CSV table of C-alpha atoms and ligand atoms in Angstrom, one decimal:
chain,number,residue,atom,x,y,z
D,1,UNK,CA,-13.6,-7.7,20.5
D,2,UNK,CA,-10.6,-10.0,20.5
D,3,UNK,CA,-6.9,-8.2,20.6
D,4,UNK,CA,-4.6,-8.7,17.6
D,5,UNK,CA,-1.3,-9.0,17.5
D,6,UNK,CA,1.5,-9.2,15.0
D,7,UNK,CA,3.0,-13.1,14.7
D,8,UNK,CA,5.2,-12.5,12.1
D,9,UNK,CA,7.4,-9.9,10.2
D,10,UNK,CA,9.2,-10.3,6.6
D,11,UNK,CA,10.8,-8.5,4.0
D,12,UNK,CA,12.2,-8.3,0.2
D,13,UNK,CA,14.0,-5.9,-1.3
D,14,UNK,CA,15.5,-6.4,-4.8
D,15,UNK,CA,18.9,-7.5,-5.3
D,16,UNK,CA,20.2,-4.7,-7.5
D,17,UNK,CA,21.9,-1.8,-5.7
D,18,UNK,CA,21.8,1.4,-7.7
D,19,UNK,CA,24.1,4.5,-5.6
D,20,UNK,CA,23.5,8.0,-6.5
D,21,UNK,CA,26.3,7.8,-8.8
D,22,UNK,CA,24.5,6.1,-11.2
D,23,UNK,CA,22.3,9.2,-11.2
D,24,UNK,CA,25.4,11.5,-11.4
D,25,UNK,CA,26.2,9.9,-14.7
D,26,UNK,CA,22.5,10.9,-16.1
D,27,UNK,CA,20.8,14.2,-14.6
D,28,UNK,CA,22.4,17.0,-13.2
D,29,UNK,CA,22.7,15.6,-9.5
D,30,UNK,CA,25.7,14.7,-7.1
D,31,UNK,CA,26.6,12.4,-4.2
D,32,UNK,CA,26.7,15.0,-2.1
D,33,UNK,CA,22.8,16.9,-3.1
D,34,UNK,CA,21.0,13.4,-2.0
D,35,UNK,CA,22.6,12.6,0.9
D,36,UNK,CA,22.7,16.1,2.5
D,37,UNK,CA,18.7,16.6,1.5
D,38,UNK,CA,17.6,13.2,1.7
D,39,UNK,CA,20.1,10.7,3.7
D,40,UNK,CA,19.7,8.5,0.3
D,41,UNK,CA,23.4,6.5,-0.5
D,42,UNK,CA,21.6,3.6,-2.6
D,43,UNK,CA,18.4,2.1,-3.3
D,44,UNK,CA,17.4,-1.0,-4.8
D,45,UNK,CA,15.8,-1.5,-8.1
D,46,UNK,CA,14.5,-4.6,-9.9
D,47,UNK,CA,15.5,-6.2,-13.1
D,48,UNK,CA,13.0,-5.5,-16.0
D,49,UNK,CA,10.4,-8.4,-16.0
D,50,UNK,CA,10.1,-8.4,-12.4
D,51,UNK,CA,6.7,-7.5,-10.8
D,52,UNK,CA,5.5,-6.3,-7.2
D,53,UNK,CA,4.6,-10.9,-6.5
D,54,UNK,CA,8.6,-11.6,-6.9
D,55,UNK,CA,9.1,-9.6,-4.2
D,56,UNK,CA,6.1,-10.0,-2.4
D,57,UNK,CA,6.4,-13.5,-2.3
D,58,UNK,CA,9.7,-14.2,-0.3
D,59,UNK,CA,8.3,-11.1,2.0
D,60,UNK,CA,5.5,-13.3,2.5
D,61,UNK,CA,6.9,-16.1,2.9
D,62,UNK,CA,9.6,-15.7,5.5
D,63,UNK,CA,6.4,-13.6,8.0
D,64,UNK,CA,4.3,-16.9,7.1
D,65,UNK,CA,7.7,-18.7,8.6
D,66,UNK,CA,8.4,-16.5,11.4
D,67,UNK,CA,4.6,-16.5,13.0
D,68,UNK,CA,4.5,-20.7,12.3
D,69,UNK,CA,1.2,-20.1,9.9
D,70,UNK,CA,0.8,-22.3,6.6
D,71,UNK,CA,-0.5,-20.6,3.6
D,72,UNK,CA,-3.9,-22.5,4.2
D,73,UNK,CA,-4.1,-20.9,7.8
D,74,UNK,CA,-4.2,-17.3,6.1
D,75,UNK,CA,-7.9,-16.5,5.3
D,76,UNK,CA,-7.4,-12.6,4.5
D,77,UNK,CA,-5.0,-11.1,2.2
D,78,UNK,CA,-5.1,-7.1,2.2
D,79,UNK,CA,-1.6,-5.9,-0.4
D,80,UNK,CA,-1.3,-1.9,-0.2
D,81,UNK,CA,0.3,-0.8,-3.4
D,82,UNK,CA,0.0,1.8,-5.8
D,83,UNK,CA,2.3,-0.6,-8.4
D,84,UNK,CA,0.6,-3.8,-8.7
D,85,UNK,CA,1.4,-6.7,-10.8
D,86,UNK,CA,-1.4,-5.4,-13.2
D,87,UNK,CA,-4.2,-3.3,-13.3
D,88,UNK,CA,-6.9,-6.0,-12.7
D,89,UNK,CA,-6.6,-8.4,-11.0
D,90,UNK,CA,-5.2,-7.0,-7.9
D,91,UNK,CA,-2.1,-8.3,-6.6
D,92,UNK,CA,-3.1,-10.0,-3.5
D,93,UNK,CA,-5.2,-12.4,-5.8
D,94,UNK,CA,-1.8,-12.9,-7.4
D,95,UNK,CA,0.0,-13.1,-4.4
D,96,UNK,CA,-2.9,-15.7,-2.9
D,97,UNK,CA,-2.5,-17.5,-6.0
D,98,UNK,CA,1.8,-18.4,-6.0
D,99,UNK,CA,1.1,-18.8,-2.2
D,100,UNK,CA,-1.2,-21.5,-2.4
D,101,UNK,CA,-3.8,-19.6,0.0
D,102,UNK,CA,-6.7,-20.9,-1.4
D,103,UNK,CA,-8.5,-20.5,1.9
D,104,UNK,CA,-8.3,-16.5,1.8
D,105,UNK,CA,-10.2,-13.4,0.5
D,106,UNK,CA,-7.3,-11.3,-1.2
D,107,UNK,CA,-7.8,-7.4,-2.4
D,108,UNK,CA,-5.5,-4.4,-2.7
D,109,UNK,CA,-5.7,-1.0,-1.0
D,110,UNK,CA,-4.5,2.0,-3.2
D,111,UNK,CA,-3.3,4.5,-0.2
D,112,UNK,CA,0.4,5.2,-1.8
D,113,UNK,CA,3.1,5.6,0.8
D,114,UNK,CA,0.2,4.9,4.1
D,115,UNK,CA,-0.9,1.7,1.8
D,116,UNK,CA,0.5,-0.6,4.8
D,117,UNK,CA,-1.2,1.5,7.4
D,118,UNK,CA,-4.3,1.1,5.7
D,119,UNK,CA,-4.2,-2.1,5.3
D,120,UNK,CA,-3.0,-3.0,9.1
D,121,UNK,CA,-6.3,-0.8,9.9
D,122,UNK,CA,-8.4,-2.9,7.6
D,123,UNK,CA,-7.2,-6.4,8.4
D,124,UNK,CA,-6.9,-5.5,11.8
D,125,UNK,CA,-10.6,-4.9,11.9
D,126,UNK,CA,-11.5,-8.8,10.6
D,127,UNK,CA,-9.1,-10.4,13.0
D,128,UNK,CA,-10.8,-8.1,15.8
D,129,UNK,CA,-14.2,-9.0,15.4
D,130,UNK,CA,-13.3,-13.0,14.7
D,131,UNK,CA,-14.9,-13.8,11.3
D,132,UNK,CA,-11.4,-14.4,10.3
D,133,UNK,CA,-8.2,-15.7,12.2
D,134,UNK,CA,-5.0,-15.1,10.3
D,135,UNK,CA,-4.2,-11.7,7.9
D,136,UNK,CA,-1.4,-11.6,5.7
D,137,UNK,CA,-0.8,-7.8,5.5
D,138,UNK,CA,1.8,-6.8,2.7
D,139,UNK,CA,3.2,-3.3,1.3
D,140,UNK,CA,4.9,-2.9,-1.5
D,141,UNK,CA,6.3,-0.9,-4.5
D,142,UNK,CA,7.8,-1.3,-7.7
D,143,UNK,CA,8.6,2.6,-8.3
D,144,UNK,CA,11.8,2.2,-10.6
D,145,UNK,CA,9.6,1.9,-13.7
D,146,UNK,CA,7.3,4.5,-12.7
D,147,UNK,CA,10.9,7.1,-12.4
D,148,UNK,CA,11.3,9.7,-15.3
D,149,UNK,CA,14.7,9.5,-15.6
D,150,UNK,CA,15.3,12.8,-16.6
D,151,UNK,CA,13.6,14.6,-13.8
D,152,UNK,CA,16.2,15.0,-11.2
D,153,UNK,CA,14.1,16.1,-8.5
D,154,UNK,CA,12.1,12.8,-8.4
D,155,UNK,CA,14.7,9.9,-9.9
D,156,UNK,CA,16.9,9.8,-7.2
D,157,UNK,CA,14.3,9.6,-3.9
D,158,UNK,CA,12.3,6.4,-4.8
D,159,UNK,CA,13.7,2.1,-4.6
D,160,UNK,CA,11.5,-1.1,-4.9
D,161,UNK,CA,11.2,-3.5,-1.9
D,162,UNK,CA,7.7,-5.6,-0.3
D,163,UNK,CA,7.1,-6.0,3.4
D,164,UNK,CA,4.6,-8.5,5.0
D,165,UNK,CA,2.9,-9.0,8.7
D,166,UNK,CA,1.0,-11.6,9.7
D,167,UNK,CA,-1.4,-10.5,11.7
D,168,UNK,CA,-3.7,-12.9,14.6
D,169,UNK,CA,-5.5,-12.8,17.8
D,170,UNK,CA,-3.5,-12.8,20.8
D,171,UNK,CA,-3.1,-15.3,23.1
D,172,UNK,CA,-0.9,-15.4,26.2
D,173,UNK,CA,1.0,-12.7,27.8
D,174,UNK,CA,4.1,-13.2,25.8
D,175,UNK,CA,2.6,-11.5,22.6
D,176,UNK,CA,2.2,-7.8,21.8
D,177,UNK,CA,-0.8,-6.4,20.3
D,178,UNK,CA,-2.2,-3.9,17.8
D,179,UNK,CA,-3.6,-0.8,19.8
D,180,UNK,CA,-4.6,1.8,17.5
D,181,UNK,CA,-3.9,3.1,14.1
D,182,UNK,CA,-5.3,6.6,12.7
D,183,UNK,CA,-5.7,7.6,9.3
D,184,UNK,CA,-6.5,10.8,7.2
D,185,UNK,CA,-6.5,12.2,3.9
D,186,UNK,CA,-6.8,15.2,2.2
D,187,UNK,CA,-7.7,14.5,-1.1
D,188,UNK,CA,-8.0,18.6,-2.2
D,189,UNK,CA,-4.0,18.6,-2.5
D,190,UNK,CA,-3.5,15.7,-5.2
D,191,UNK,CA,-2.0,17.6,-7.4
D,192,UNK,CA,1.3,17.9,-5.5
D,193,UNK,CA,1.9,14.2,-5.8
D,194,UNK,CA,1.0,12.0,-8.4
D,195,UNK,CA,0.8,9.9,-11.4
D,196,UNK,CA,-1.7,11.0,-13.9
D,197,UNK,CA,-1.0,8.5,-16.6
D,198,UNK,CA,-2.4,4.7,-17.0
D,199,UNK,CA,-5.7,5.2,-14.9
D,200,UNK,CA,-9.6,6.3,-16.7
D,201,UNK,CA,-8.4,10.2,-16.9
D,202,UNK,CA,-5.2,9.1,-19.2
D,203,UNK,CA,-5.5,6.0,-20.3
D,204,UNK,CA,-2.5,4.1,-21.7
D,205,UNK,CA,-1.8,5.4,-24.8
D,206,UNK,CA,1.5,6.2,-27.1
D,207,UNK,CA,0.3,10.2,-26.3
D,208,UNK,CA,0.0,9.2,-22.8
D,209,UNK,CA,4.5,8.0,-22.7
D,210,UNK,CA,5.0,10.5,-25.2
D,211,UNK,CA,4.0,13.1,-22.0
D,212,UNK,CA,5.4,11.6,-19.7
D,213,UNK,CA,2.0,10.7,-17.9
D,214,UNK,CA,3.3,7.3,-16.4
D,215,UNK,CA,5.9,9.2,-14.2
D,216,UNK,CA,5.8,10.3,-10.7
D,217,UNK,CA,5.3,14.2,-10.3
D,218,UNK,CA,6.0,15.7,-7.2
D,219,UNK,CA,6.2,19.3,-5.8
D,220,UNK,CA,9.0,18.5,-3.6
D,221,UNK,CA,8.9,20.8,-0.9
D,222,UNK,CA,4.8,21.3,-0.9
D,223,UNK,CA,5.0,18.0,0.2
D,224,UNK,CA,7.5,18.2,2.5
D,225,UNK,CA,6.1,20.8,4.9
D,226,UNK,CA,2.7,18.5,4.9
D,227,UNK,CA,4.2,15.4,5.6
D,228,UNK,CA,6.2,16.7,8.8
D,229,UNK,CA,3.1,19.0,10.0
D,230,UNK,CA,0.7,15.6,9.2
D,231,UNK,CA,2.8,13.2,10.8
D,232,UNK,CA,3.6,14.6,14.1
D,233,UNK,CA,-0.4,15.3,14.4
D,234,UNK,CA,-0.9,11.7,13.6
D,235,UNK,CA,1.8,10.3,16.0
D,236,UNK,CA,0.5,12.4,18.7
D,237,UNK,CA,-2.8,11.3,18.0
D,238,UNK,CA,-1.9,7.6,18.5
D,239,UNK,CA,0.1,8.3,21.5
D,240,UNK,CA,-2.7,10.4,23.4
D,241,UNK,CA,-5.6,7.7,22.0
D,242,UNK,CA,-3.4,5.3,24.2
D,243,UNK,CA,-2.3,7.6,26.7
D,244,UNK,CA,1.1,7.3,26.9
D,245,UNK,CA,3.6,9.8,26.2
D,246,UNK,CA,6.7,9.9,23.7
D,247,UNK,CA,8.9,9.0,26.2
D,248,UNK,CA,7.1,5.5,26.8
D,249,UNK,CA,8.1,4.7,23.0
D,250,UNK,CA,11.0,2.2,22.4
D,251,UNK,CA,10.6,2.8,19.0
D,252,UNK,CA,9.4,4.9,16.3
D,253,UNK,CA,9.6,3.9,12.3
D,254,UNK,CA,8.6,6.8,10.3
D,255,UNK,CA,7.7,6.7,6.6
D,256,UNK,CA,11.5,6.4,5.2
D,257,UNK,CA,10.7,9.6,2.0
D,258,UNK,CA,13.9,11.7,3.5
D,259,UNK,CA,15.7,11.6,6.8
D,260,UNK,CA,15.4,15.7,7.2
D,261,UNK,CA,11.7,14.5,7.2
D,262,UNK,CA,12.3,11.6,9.8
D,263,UNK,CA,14.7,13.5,12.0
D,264,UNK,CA,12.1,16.8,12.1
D,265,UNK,CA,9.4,15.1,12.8
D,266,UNK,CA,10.9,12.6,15.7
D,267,UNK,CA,12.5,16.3,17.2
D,268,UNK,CA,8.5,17.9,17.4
D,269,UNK,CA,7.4,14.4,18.9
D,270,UNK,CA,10.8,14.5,21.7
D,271,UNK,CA,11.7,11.5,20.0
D,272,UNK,CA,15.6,11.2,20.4
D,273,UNK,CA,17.2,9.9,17.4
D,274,UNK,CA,18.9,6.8,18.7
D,275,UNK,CA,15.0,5.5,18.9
D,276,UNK,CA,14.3,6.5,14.9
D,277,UNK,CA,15.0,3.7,12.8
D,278,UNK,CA,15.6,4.2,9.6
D,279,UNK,CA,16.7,2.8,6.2
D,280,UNK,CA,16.2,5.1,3.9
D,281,UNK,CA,20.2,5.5,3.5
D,282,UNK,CA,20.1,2.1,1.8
D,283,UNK,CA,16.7,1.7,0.3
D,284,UNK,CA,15.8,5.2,-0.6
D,285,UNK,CA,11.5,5.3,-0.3
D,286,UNK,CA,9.8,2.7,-0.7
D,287,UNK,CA,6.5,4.0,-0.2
D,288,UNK,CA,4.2,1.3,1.2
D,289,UNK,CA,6.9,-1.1,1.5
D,290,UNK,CA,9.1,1.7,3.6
D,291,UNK,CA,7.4,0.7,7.2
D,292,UNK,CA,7.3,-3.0,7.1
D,293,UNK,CA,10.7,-3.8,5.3
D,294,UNK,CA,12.0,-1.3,8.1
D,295,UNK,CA,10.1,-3.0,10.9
D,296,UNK,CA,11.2,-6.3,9.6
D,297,UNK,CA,14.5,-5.8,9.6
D,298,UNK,CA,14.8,-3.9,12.8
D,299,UNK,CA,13.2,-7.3,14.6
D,300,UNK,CA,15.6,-9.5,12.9
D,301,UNK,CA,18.3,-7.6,13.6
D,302,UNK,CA,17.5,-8.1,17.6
D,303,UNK,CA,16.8,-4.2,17.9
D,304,UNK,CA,13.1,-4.5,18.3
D,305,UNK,CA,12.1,-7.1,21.2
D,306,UNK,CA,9.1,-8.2,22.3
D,307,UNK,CA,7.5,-6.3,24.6
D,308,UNK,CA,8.9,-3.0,23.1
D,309,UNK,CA,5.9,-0.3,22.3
D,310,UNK,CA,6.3,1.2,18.6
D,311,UNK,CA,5.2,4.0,16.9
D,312,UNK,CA,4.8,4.2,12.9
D,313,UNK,CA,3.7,7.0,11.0
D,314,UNK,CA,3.1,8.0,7.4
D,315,UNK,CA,2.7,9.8,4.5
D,316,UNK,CA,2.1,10.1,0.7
D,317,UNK,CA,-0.1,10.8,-2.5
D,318,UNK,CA,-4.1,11.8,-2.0
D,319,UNK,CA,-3.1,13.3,0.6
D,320,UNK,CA,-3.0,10.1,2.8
D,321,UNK,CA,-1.8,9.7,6.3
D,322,UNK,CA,-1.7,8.5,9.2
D,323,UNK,CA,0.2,6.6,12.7
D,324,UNK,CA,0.1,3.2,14.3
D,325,UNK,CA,1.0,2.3,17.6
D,326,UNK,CA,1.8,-1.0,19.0
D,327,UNK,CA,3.1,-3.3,21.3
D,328,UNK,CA,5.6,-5.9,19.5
Q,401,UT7,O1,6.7,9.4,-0.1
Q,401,UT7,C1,5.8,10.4,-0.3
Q,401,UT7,C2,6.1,11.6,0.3
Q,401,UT7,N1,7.2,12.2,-0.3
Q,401,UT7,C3,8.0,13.0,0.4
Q,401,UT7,O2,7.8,13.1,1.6
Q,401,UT7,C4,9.1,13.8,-0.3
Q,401,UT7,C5,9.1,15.2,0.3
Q,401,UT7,N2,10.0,16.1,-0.3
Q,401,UT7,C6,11.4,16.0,-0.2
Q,401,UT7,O3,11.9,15.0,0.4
Q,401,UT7,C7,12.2,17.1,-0.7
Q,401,UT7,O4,11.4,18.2,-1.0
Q,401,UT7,C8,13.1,16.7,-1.9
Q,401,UT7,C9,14.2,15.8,-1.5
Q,401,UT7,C10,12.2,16.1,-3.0
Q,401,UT7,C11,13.7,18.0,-2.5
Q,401,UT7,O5,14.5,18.7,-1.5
Q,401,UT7,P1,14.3,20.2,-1.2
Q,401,UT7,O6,15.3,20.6,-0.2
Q,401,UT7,O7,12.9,20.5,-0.9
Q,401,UT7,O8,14.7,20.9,-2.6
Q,401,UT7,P2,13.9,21.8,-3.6
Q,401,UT7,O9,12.8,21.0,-4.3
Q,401,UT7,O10,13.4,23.0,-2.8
Q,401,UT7,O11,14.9,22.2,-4.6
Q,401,UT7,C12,16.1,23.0,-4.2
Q,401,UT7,C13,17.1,23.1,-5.4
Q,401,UT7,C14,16.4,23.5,-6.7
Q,401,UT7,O12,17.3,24.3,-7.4
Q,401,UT7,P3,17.2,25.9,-7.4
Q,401,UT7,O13,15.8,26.1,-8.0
Q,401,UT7,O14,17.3,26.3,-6.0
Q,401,UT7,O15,18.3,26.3,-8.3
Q,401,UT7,C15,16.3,22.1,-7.4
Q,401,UT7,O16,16.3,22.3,-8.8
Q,401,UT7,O17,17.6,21.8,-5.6
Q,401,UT7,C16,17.5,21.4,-7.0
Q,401,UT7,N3,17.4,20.0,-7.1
Q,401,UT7,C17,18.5,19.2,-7.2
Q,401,UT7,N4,19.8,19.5,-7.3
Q,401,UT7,C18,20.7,18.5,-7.5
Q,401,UT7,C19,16.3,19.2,-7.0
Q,401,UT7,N5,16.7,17.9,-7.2
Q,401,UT7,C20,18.0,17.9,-7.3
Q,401,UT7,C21,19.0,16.9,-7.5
Q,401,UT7,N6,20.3,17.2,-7.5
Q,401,UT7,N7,18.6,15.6,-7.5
């Protein structure tokens, strides 16, 4: 089987900043609740008319620029997104369209927050056994519209944003490479997390707003003490599938939902902090799009080099799970 690395890494977040004290002025919330329990100062929100391709696009674009692959180069497409464009077709056939990828097979993964784990996993899996030579691998979210804006335990966590990899075989030394990724789910606990409206059960209907069925419900802290519990499992999973330890990691991106969440987890894993990256301050979560836009930037910042081993991990509605390790 061939080894796969990552060529190329890009991002998009929307250009509308919304801080918590735009929430301050509509629920019952302050500045000082959403830092201290989830590290959020801002997110960022699209306009209305926007869809998941705007952002997707550029995201695309600038990993498709970074690895030195044309749009015709790219025969797979795999988007993980629980907010596509639409509900048929799926948004990678979107995306493949405003690309000009007419050479690729395009389909979505529905994994919530692990979406981009997923679909590493998947693509990985084409590029591995050589029927296909260069993945375009996207997560991404448009959650602002799926926000009830009067539930103040869910409206201030959650910001749009799209992440892309391009994804190839290695060749040469110089280039890192995809070693493992592990998934999971528990599908017995969907009730904690989830959004009932809009799919067969509930179908889009005026009784269907009227409830509130299109809005993300969440039992807050149920989720909480699975994500931490899941995601060190999964991490340590990854790291003894590979046999290294947490002190061989240079870095480690969890899912960005809350930094008590990141900073718990990356303490049971003897992670120390100054490793953790994180941009949940500025982006809030993103759900699928949280580990790629956070990988992206942390490369084009110069903080991720090549050659530095990376650990990603996480977690969201199903219950879905799950870590990656790599070499960058
Ligand atoms: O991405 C998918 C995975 N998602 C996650 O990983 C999210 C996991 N959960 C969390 O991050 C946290 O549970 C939350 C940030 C959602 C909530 O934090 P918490 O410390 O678990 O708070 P809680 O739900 O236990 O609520 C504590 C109190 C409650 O008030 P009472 O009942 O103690 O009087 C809430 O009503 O905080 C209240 N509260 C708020 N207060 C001010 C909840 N939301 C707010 C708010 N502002 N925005």
């Amino acid at each position: 089987m061939r080894k796969v690395s990552i060529k190329g890494t890009g991002s998009c977040v929307p250009e509308r900043v919304v801080p918590n004290s735009f929430f301050e002025r509509i629920v019952d919330t302050s500045d000082e609740w959403i830092t201290t329990r989830t590290g959020i100062k801002e997110r960022r929100m699209v306009f209305p008319g926007q869809a998941l391709t705007d952002l997707a696009v550029p995201a695309a674009q600038r990993a498709m620029e970074m690895a030195g692959v044309s749009s015709l180069e790219i025969d797979l497409i795999v988007v993980g997104t629980s907010t596509p464009d639409m509900v048929t077709p799926s948004a990678a056939c979107i995306l493949q369209d405003r690309l000009g990828a007419r050479n690729a097979f395009a389909f979505d993964i529905g994994a919530a927050c692990p979406g981009f784990l997923y679909s590493l996993a998947v693509a990985q899996k084409f590029i591995q056994d050589g029927s296909h030579e260069y993945a375009l691998v996207v997560g991404g979210e448009i959650i602002s519209n799926r926000i009830d804006y009067t539930d103040r335990s869910t409206c201030v966590l959650f910001g749009d944003g799209a992440g892309a990899v391009i994804l190839g075989a290695r060749n040469g030394d110089g280039e890192g490479e995809v070693l493992s990724t592990h998934l999971h789910s528990d599908g017995s606990l969907w009730n904690l997390l989830n959004v009932p409206g809009g799919g067969s059960r509930n179908p889009p209907s005026h009784e269907m707003v009227d409830r509130g069925l299109h809005y993300i419900k969440m039992q807050g802290n149920e989720v909480f003490k699975y994500a931490v519990r899941a995601m060190v499992e999964s991490a340590l999973e990854a790291l003894e599938a590979n046999k290294v330890t947490s002190e061989d990691i240079d870095w480690f991106i969890p899912h960005q939902a809350n930094l008590r969440i990141m900073e718990t987890v990356a303490k049971r894993l003897d992670i120390p902090l100054h490793k953790v990256i994180s941009t949940v301050h500025k982006y809030g979560n993103t759900s699928a799009a949280s580990i790629p836009t956070a990988l992206d930037e942390a490369i084009r910042s110069g903080k991720i080099r090549r050659g530095d081993l990376i650990l990603v991990g996480s977690f969201g509605a199903g219950f879905t799970w799950g870590a990656s390790l790599f070499r960058y």
